[in-house]
PDB file of C-alpha atoms in Angstrom:
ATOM      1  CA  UNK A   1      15.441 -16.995  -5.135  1.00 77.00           C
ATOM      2  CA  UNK A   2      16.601 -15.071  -7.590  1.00 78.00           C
ATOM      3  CA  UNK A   3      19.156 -17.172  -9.119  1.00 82.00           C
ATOM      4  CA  UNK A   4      16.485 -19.419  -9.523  1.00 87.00           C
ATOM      5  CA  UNK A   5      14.084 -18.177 -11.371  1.00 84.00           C
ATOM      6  CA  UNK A   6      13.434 -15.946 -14.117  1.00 88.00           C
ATOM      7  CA  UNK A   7      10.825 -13.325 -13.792  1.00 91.00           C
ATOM      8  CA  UNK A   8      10.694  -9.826 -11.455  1.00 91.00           C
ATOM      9  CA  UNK A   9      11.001 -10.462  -7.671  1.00 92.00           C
ATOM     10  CA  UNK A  10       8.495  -8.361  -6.460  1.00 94.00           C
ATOM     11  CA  UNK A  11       8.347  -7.665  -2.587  1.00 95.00           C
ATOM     12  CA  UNK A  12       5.067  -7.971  -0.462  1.00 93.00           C
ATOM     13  CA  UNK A  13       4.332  -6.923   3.019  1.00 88.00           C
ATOM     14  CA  UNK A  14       5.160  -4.273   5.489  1.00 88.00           C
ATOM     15  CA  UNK A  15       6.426  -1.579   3.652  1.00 92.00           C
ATOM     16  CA  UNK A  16       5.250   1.800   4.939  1.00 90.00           C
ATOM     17  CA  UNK A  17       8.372   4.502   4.705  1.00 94.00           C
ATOM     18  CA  UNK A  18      10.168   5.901   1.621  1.00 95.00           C
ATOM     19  CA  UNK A  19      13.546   4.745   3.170  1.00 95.00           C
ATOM     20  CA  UNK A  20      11.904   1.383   3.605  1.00 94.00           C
ATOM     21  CA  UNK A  21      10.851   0.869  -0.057  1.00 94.00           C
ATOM     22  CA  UNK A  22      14.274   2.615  -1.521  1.00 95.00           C
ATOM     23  CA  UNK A  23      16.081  -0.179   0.493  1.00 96.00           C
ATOM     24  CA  UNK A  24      14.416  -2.968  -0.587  1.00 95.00           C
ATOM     25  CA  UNK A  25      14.734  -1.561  -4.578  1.00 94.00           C
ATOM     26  CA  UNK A  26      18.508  -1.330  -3.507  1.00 95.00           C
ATOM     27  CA  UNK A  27      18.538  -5.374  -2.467  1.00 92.00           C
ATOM     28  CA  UNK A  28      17.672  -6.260  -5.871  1.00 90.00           C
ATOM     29  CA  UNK A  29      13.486  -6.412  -5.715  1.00 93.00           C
ATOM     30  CA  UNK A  30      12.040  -5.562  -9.166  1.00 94.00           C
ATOM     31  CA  UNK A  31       9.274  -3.952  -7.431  1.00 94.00           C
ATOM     32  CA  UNK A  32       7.078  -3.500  -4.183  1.00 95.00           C
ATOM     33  CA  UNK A  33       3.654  -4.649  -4.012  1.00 93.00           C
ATOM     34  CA  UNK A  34       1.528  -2.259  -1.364  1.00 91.00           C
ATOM     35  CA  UNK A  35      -1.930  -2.907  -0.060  1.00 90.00           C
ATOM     36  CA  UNK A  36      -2.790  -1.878   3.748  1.00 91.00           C
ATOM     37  CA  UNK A  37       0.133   1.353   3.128  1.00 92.00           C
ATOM     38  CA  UNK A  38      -2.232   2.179   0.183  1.00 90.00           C
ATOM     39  CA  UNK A  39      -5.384   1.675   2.055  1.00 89.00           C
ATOM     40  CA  UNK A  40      -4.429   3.386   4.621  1.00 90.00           C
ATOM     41  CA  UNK A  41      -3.333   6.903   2.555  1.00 89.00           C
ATOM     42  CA  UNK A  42      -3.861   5.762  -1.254  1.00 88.00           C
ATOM     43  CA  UNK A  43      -1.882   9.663  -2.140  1.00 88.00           C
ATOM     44  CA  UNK A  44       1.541   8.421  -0.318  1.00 92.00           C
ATOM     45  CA  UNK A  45       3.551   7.742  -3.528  1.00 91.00           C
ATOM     46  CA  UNK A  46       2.328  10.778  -4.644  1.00 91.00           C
ATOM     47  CA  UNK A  47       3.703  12.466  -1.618  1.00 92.00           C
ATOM     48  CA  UNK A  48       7.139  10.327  -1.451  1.00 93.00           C
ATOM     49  CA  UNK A  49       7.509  11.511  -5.144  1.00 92.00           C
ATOM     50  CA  UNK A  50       7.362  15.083  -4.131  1.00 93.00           C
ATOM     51  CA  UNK A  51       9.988  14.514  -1.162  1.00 95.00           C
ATOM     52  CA  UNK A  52       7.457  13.973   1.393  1.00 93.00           C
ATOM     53  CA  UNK A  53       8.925  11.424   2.951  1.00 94.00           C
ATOM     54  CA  UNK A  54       6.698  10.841   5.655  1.00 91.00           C
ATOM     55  CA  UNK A  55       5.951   7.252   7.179  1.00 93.00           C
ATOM     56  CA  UNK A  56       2.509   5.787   6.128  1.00 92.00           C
ATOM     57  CA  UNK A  57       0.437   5.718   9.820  1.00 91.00           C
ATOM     58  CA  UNK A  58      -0.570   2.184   8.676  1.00 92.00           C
ATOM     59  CA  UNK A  59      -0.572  -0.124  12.144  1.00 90.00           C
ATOM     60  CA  UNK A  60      -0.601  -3.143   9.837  1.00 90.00           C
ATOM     61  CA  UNK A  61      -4.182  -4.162  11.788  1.00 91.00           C
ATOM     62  CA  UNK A  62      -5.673  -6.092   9.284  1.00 91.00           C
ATOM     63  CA  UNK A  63      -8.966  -4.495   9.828  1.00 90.00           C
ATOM     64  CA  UNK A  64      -8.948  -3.167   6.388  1.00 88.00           C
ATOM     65  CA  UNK A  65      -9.058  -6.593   5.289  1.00 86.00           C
ATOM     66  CA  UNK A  66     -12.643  -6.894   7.310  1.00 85.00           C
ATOM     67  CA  UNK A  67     -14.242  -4.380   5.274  1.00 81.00           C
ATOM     68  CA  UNK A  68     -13.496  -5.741   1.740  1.00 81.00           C
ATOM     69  CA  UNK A  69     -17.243  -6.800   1.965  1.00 82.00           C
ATOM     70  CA  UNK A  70     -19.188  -4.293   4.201  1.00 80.00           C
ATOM     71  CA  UNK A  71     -21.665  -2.014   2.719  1.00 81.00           C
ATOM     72  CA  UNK A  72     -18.947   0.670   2.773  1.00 78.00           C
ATOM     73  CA  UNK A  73     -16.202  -0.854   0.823  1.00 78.00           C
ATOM     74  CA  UNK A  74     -12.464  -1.568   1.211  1.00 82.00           C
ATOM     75  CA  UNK A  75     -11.086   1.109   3.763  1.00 84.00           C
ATOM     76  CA  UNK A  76      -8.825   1.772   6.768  1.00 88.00           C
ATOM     77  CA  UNK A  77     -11.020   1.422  10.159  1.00 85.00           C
ATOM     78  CA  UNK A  78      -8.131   4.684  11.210  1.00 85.00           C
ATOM     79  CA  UNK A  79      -8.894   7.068   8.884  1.00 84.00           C
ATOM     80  CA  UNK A  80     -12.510   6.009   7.096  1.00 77.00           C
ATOM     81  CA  UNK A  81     -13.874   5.046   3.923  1.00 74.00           C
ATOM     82  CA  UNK A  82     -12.209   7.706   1.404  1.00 68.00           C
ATOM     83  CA  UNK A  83     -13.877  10.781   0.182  1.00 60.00           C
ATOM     84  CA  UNK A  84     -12.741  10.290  -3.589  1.00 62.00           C
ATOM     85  CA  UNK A  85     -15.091   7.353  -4.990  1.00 58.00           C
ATOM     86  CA  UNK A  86     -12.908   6.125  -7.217  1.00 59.00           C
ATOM     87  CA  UNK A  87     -10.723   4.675  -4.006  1.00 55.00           C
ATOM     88  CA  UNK A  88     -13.811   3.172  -2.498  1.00 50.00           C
ATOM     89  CA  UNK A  89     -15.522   1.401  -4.955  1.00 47.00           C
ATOM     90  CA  UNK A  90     -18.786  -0.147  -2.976  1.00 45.00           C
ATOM     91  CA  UNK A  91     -19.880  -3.242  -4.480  1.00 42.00           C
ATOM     92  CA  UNK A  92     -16.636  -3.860  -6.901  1.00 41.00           C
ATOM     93  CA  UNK A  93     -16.280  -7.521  -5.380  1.00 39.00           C
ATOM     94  CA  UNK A  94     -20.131  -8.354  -7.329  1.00 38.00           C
TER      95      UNK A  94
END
């Protein structure tokens, strides 16, 4: 793909360990696109930047994709809706 086009590659799907991500920066992907890792624990970059280098616990269930729309927002069914408001905005979809 990349020898034929010209614009960043960026990689979408799966990713949920530091490891993981550093190895698909090392095969040549401009970037990583995460949605159900960040979902699940929207602070793990912060952690991975610190050394934390824990796994996300992200099952890849799509069930956070159920509850773009409910009354409580985006959210992972595992852990909850998110204390912080700013990482649940209810209603953002309107």
């Amino acid at each position: 793909v990349r020898q034929s086009v010209s614009i960043p590659l960026s990689y979408l799907g799966g990713v949920q360990s530091y490891v993981n991500a550093k190895d698909i920066i090392a095969d040549g992907f401009d970037c990583i696109a995460l949605g159900r890792t960040l979902i699940h624990d929207p602070n793990i970059i912060n952690q991975w930047r610190r050394g934390e280098h824990i796994p996300s616990g992200c099952t890849a269930c799509n069930q956070c994709v159920s509850m773009m729309y409910s009354p409580q927002g985006t959210h992972c069914v595992v852990v909850g809706p998110q204390q912080d408001p700013d990482l649940n905005i209810v209603g953002a979809h309107n």
